[in-house]
Each structure stands twice: as structure tokens, then as C-alpha cells.
PDB file of C-alpha atoms and ligand atoms in Angstrom:
ATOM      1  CA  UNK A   1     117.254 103.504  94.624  1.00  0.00           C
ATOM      2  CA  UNK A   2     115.426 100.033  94.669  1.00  0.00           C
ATOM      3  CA  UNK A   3     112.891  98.671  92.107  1.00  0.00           C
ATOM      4  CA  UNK A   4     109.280  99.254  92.757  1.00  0.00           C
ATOM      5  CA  UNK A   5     107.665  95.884  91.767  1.00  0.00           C
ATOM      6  CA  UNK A   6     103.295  96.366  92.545  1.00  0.00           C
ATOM      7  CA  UNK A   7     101.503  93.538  93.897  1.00  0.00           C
ATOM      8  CA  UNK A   8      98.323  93.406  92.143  1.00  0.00           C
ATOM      9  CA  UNK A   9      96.671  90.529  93.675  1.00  0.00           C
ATOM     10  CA  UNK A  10      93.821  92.905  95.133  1.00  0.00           C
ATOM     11  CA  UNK A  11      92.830  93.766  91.470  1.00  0.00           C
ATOM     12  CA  UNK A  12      91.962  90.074  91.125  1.00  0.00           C
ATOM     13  CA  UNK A  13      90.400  89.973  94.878  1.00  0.00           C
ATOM     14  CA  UNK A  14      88.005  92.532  93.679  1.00  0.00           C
ATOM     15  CA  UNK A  15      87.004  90.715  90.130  1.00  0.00           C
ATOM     16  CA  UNK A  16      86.686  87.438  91.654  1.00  0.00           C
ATOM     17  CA  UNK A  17      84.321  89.131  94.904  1.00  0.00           C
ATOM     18  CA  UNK A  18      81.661  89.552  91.850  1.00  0.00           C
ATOM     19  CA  UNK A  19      82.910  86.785  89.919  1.00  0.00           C
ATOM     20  CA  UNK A  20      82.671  89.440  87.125  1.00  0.00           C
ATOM     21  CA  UNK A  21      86.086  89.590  83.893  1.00  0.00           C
ATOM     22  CA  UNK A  22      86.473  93.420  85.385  1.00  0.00           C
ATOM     23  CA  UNK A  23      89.021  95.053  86.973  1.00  0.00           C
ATOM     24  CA  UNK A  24      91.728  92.538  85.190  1.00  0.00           C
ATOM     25  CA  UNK A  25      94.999  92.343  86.652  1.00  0.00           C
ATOM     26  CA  UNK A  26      96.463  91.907  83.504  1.00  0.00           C
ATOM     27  CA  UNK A  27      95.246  95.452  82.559  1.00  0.00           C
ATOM     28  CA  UNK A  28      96.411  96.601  85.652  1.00  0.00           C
ATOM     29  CA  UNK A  29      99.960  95.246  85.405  1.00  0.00           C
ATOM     30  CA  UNK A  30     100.064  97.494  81.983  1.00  0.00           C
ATOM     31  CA  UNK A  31      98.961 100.461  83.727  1.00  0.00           C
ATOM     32  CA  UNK A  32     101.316 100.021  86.755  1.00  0.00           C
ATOM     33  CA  UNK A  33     104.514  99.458  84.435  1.00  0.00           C
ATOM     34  CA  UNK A  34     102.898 102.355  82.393  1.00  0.00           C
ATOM     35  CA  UNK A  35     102.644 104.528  85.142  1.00  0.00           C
ATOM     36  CA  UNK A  36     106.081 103.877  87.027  1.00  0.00           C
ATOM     37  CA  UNK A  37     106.400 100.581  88.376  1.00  0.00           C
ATOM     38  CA  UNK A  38     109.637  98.580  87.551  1.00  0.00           C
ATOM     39  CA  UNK A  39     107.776  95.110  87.846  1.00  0.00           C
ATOM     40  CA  UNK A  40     104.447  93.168  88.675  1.00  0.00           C
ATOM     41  CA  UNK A  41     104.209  90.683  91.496  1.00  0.00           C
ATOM     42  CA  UNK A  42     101.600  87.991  91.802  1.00  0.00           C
ATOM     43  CA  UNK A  43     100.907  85.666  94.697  1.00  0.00           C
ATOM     44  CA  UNK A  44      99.482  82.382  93.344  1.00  0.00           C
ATOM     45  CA  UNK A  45      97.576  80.736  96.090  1.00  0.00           C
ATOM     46  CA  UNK A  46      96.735  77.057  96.557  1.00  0.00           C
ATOM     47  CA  UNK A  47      92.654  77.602  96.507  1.00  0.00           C
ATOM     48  CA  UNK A  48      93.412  80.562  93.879  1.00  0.00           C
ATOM     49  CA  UNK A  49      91.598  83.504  96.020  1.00  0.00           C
ATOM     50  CA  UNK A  50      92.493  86.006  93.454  1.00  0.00           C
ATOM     51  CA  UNK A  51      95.156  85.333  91.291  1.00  0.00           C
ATOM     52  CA  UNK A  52      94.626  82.373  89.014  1.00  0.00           C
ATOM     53  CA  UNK A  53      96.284  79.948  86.314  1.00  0.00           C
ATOM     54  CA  UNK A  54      95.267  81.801  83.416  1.00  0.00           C
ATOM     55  CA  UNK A  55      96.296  85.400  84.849  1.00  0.00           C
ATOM     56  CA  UNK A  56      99.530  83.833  85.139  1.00  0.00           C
ATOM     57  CA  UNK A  57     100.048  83.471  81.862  1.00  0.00           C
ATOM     58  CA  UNK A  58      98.585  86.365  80.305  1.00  0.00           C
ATOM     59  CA  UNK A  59     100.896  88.413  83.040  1.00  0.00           C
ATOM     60  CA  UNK A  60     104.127  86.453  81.745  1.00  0.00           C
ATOM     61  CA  UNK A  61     103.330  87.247  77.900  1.00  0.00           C
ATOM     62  CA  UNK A  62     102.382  91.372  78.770  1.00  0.00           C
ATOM     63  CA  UNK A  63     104.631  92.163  81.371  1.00  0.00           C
ATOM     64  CA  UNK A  64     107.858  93.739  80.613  1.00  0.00           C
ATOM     65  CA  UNK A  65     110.238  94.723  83.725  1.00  0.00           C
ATOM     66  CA  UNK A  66     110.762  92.510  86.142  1.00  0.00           C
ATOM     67  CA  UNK A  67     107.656  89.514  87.168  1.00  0.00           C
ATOM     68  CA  UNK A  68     107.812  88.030  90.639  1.00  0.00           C
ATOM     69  CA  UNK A  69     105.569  84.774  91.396  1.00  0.00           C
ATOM     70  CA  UNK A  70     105.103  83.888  95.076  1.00  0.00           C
ATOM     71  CA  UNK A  71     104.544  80.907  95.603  1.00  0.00           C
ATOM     72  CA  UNK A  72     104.792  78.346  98.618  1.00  0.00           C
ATOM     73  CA  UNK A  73     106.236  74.968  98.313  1.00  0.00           C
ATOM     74  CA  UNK A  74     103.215  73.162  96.843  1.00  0.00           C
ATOM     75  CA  UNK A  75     104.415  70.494  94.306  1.00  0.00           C
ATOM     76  CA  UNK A  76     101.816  71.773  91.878  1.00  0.00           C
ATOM     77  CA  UNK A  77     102.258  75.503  92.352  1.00  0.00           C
ATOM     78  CA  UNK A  78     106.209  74.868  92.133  1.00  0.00           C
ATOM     79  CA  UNK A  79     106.025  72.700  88.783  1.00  0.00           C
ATOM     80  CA  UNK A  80     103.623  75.522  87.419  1.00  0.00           C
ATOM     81  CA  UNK A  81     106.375  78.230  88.228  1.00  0.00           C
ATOM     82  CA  UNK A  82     109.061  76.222  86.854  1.00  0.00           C
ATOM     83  CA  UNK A  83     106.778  76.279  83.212  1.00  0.00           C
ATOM     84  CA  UNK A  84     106.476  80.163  83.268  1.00  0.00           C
ATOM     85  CA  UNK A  85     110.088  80.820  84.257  1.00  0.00           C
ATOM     86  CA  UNK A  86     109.573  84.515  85.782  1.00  0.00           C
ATOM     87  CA  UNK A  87     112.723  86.768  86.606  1.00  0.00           C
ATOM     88  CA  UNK A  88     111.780  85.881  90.006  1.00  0.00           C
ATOM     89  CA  UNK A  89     110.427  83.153  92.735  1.00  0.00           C
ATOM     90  CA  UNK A  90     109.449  84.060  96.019  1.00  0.00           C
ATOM     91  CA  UNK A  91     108.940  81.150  98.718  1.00  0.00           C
ATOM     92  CA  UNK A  92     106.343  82.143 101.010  1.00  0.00           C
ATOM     93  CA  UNK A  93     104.206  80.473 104.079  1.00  0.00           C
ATOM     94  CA  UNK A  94     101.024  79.535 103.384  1.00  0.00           C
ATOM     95  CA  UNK A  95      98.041  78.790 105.232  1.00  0.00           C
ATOM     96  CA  UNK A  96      94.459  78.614 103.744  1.00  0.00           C
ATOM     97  CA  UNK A  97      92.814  80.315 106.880  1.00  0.00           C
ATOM     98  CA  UNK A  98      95.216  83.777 106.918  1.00  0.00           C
ATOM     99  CA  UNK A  99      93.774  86.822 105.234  1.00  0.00           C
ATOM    100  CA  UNK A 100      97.089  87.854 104.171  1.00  0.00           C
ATOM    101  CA  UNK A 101     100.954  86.010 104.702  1.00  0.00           C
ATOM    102  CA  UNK A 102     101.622  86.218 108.098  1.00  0.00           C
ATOM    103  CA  UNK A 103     104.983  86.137 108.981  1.00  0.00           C
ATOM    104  CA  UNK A 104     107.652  84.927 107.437  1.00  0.00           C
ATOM    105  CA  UNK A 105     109.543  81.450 106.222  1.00  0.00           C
ATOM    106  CA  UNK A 106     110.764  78.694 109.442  1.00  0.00           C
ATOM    107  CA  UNK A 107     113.842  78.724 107.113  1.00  0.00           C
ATOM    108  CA  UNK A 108     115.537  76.339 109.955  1.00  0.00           C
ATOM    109  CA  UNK A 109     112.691  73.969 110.876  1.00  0.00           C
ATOM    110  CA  UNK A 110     111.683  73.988 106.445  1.00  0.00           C
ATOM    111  CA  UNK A 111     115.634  73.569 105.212  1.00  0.00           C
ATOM    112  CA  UNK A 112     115.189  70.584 103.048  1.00  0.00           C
ATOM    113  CA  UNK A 113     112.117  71.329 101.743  1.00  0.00           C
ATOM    114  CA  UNK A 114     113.100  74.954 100.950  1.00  0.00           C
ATOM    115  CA  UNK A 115     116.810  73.788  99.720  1.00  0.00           C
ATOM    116  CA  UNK A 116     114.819  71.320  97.341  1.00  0.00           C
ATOM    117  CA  UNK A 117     112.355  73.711  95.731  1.00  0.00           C
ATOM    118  CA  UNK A 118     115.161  76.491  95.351  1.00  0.00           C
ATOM    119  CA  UNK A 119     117.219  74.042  93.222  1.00  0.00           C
ATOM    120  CA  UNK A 120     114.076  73.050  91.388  1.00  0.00           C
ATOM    121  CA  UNK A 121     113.234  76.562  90.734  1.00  0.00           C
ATOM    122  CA  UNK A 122     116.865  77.513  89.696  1.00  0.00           C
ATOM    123  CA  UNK A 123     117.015  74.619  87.501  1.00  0.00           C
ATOM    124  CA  UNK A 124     113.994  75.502  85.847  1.00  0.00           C
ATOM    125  CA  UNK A 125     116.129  78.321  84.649  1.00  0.00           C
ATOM    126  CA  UNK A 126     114.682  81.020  87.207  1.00  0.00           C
ATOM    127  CA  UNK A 127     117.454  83.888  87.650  1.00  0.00           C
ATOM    128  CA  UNK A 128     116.394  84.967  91.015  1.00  0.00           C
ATOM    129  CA  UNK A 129     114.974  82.813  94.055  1.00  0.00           C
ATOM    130  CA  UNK A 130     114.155  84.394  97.269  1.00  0.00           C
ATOM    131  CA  UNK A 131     112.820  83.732 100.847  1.00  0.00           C
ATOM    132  CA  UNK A 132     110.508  85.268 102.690  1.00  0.00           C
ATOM    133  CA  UNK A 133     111.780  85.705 106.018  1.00  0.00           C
ATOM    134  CA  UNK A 134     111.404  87.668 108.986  1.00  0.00           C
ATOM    135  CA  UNK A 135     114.342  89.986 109.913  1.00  0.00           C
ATOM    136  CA  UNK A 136     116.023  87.317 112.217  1.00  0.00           C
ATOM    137  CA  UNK A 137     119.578  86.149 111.923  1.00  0.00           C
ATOM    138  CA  UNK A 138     119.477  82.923 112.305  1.00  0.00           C
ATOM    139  CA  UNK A 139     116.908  82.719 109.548  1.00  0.00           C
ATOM    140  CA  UNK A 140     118.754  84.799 107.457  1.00  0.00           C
ATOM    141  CA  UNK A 141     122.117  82.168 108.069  1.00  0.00           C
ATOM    142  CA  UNK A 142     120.246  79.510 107.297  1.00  0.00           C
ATOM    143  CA  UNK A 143     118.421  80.933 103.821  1.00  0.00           C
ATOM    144  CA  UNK A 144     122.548  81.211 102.732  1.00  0.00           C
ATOM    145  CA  UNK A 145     122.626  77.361 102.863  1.00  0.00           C
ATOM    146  CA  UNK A 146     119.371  76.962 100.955  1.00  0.00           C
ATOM    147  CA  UNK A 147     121.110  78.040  97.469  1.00  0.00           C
ATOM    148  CA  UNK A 148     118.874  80.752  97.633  1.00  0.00           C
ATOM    149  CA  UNK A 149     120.321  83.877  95.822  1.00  0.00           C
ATOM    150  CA  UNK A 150     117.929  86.708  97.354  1.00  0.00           C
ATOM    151  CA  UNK A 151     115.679  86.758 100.617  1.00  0.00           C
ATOM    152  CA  UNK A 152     112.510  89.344 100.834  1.00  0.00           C
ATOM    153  CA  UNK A 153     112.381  90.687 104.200  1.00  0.00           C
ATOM    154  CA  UNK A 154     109.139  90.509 106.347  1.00  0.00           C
ATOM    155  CA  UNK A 155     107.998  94.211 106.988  1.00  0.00           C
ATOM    156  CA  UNK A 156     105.173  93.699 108.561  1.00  0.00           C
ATOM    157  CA  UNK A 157     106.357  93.925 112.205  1.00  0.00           C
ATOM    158  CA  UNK A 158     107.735  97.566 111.231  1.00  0.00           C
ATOM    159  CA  UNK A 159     104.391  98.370 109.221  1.00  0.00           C
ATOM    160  CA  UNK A 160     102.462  97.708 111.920  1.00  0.00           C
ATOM    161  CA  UNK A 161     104.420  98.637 115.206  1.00  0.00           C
ATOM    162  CA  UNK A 162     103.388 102.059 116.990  1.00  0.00           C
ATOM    163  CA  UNK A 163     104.336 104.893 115.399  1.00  0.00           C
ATOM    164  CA  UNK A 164     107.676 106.584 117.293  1.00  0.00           C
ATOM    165  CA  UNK A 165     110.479 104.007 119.349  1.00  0.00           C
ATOM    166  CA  UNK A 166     108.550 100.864 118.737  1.00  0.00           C
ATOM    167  CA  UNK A 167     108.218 101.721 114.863  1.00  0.00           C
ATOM    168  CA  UNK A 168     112.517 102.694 115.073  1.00  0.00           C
ATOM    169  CA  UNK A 169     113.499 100.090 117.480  1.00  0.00           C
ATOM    170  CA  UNK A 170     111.555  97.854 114.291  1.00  0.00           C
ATOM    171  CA  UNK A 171     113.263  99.688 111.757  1.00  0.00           C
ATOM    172  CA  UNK A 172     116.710  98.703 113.277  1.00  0.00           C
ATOM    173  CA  UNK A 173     115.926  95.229 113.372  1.00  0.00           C
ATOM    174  CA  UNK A 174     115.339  95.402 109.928  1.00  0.00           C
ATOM    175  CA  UNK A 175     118.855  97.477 109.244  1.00  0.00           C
ATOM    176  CA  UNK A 176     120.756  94.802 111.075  1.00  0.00           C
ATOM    177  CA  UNK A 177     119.066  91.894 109.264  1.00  0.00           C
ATOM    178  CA  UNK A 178     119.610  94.261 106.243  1.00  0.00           C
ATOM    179  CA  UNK A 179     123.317  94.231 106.503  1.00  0.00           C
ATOM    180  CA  UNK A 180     123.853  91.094 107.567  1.00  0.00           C
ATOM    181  CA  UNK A 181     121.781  89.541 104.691  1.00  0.00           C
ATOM    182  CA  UNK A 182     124.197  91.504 102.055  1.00  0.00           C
ATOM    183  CA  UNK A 183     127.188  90.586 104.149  1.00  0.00           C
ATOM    184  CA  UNK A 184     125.773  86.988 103.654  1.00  0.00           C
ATOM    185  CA  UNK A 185     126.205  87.954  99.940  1.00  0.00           C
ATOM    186  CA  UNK A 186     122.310  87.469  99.690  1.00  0.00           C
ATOM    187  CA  UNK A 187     120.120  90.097  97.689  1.00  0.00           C
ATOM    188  CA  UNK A 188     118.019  92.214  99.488  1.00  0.00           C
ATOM    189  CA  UNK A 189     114.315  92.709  99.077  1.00  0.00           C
ATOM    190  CA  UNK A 190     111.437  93.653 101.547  1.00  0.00           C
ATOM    191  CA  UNK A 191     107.919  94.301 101.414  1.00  0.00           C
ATOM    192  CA  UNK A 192     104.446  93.585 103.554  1.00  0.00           C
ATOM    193  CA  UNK A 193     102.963  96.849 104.817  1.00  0.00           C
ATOM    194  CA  UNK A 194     104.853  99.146 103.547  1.00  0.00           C
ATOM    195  CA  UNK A 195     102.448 102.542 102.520  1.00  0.00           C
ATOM    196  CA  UNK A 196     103.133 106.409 101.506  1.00  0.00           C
ATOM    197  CA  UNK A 197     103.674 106.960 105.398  1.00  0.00           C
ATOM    198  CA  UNK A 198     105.615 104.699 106.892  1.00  0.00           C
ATOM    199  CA  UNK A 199     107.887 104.370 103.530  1.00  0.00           C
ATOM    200  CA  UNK A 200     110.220 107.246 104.315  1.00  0.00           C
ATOM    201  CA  UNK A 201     111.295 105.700 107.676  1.00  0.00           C
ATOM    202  CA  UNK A 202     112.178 102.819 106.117  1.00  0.00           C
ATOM    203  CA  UNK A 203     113.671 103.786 103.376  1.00  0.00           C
ATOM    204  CA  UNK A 204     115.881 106.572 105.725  1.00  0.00           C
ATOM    205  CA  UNK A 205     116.773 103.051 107.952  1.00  0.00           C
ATOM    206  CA  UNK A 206     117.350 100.230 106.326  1.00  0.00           C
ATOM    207  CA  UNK A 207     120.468 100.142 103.889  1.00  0.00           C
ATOM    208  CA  UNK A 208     120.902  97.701 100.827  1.00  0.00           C
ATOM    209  CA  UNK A 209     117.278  97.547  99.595  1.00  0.00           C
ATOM    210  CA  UNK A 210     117.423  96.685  95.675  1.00  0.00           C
ATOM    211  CA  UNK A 211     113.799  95.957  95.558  1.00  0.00           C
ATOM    212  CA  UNK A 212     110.367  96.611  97.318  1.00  0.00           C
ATOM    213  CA  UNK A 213     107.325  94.628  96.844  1.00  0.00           C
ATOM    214  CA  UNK A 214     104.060  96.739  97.241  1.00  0.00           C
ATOM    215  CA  UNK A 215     100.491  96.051  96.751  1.00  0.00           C
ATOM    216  CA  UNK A 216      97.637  96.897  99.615  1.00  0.00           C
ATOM    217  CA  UNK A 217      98.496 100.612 100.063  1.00  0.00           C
ATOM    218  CA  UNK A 218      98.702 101.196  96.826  1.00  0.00           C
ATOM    219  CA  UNK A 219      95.553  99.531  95.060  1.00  0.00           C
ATOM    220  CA  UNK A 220      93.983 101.265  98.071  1.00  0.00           C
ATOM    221  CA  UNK A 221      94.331 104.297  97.154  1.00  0.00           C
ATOM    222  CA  UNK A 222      93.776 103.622  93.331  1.00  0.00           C
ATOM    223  CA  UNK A 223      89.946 103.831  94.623  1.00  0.00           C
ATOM    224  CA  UNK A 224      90.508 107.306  95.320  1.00  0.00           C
ATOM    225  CA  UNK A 225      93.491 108.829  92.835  1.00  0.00           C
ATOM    226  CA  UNK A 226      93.500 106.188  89.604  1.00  0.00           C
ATOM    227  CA  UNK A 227      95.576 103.736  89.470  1.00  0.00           C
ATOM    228  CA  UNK A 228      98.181 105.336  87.651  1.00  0.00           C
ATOM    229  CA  UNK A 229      98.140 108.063  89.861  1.00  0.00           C
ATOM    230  CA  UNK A 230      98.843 106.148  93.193  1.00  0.00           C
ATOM    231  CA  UNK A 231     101.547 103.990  91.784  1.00  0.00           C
ATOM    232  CA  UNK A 232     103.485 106.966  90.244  1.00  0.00           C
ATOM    233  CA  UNK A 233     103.199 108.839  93.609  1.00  0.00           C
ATOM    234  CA  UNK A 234     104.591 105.642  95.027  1.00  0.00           C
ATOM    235  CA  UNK A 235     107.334 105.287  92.279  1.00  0.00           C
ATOM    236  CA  UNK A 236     108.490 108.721  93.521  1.00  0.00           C
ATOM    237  CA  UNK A 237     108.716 108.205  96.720  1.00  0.00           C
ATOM    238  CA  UNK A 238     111.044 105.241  96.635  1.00  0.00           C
ATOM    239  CA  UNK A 239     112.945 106.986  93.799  1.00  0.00           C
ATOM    240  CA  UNK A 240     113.547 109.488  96.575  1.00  0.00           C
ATOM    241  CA  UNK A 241     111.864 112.106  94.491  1.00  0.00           C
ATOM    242  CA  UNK A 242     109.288 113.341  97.013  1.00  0.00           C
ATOM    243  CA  UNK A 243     110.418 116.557  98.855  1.00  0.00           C
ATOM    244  CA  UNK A 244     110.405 114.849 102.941  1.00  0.00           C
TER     245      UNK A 244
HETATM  246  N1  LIG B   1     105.630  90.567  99.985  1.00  0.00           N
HETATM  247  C1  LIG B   1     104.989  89.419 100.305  1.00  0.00           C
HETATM  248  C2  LIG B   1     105.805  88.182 100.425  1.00  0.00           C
HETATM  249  C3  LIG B   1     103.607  89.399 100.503  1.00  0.00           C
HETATM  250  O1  LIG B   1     102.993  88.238 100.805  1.00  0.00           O
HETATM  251  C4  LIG B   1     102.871  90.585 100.355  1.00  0.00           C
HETATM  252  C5  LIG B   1     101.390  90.575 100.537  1.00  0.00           C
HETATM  253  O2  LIG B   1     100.752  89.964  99.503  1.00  0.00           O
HETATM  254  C6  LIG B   1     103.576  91.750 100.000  1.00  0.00           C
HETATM  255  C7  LIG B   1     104.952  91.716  99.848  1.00  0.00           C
HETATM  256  C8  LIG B   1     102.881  93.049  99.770  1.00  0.00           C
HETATM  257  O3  LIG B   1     102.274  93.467 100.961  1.00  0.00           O
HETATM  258  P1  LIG B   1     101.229  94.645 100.921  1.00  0.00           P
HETATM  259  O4  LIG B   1     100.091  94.191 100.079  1.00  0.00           O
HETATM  260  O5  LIG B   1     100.871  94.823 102.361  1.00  0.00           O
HETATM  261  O6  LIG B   1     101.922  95.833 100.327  1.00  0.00           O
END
């Protein structure tokens, strides 16, 4: 059954919208770990929307399964990462207008640039680097020549197709790229849109999943459950523990 790793960027989206110390996301990370979760995951943005420096580090000294730190190739975010040494990178796009990442990595058209950070990052002593990338083949082939040892795959399309043969026919693309991503010898992650509905689709399609990346849905429904209750109802549904 793949890791749950909880994305708790929100928790900082909602401090910093009243520039208020409350909710933390350090707090948060303890009560997600606490309450199920087999890691944290942090997206530190160029114009630090919600996460910031100092989070960073307070999340690196309390957190104790696995800490992912997206970042995109910014020469500043990228020497930052390289000081904190999480388990894990993840290379994302960027751009300061989107609300969320859209899409994922131009693996082809970015090569050198993405080939040059992974080695930094790898270097730095970083176990695990991964690209986010759309579930396309090419892209997939060309993350392989990056040095790259894991790629997260872009679930948004799936997440947000029409329930029924648009929402399969997406769930097969993301099988194939799957497969072919752990043929490639490349570890497989995914996330982006994945919620307590549309989970058990994906989960039924798409083989070779060590590790899922989940934030929106499930700080969403903190607001209504607890926090610890809406991340161990998510825990049990990717542990497959959830009656279907
Ligand atoms: N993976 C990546 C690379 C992301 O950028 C995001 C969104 O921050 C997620 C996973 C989690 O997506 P969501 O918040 O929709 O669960």
C-alpha cells in the first residue's frame, strides 16, 4: 500500500490570510503524523504564499516519517533545499499568477536545467529527487535521463475529468504512464486532486504507486471532522482499509 505523505500548505494559507501565528503548520504536521500520515509535504513558493523559510525549518527538526519539499528550479529555493536535506525533492512548475500547480514539468523543453538541479539536489545528499510530470511518455523517457530517481505523477487531469469513461479513459492514462515509469526503473508517486471519492478509482487503476501526496481534500474537510479525523479516514483509505 503506498505512503500517505499530507500537504499542509493550506494550514499556512489560512494563518498568513490573517497574518495571525495560528493554525501553524508545524502543529499540524504533528497532528497529521500523529493521526496516520506517513510524511509531511511542503511547497515552498518563490513569493512565499503560505509556506515560509522559517516553517521550513521548524518542519525539518519535528517531523519524523518521511518530509517532501517542492520546490521549482529557483537558484535560491534550490540552495535553501540543499541546506535542509529532506528525504525528498520534488521539481515542480511554477508560475506566480496560478492558484495552484498547473500541470506538470516540460521535462523535454527544461532537460538541462532539470538534469542540473537534480544533481545539485542529489549531491546535497538528498535520497530521493522527483519530477512532476504529467502522465505522458515521452516526459516520462526523458525524466530517466535527468538522474532523477522518482517522478510524481500529475493527477489532476483524472481528479478533475467527468465522473464515468472520461474519469477511466484518465485513469488508464495514468496506469500506462504508471507502468512504464517503473519499467523505466523510476519510483512512482502521484498526487494533485486526489479526495475520499475519486481515491478508490485510482487506487483500483493505477499499479506501482509507493507514495501519494495529499493536501486540499483533506485540510478541507479538517473544517468539518478535526484534523486528525480527516487524515486518519484518509490513511485508511489508501491503506485499503475502508470497506468499498
Ligand atoms: N503534488 C503536487 C506536486 C502539488 O503541487 C500539489 C498541490 O499543492 C499536490 C500534490 C497536492 O494536491 P492537492 O492539494 O490537490 O491534494
Amino acid at each position: 500500500m503506498p505512503n500517505l505523505l499530507i500537504n499542509i500548505d493550506h494550514v499556512a494559507t489560512l494563518r498568513n490570510a490573517r497574518q495571525e501565528a495560528f493554525p501553524d503548520p508545524v502543529e499540524a504536521a504533528h497532528l497529521c503524523e500523529a493521526s496516520g500520515a506517513d510524511g509531511i509535504v511542503f511547497h515552498l513558493r518563490e513569493d512565499r504564499r503560505h509556506i515560509n523559510d522559517h516553517d521550513v525549518v521548524q518542519l525539518k527538526r519535528v517531523v519524523r516519517g518521511k518530509l517532501d519539499f517542492e520546490l521549482s528550479t529557483s537558484e535560491e529555493i534550490v540552495s535553501f533545499c540543499c541546506e535542509i536535506c529532506p528525504d525528498l525533492a520534488t521539481l515542480v512548475p511554477e508560475r506566480r499568477e496560478e492558484i495552484t500547480t498547473e500541470g506538470g514539468l516540460d521535462v523535454m523543453r527544461l532537460h538541462a536545467d532539470l538534469a542540473g538541479t537534480v544533481h545539485r539536489l542529489t549531491k546535497a545528499g538528498i535520497e530521493e529527487v522527483a519530477l512532476f510530470v504529467d502522465p505522458d511518455l515521452e516526459q516520462i523517457r526523458a525524466v530517466r535521463d535527468t538522474g532523477a530517481s522518482a517522478i510524481e505523477l500529475h493527477t489532476g487531469d483524472f481528479a478533475n475529468a467527468v465522473k464515468g469513461s472520461e474519469q477511466f479513459g484518465e485513469a488508464q492514462r495514468l496506469a500506462k504512464a504508471a507502468a512504464f515509469a517503473h519499467e523505466c526503473g523510476l519510483i512512482v508517486h502521484a498526487g494533485h486532486g486526489l479526495d475520499y471519492d475519486n481515491y478508490r478509482l485510482f487506487s483500483r487503476s493505477v499499479p506501482h504507486v509507493s507514495e501519494v501526496s495529499i493536501g486540499f481534500a483533506v485540510i478541507a474537510q479538517s473544517i468539518f471532522v478535526g484534523l486528525g479525523a480527516a487524515v486518519t479516514d484518509m490513511a485508511r483509505l489508501v491503506k485499503g482499509e475502508h470497506a468499498s
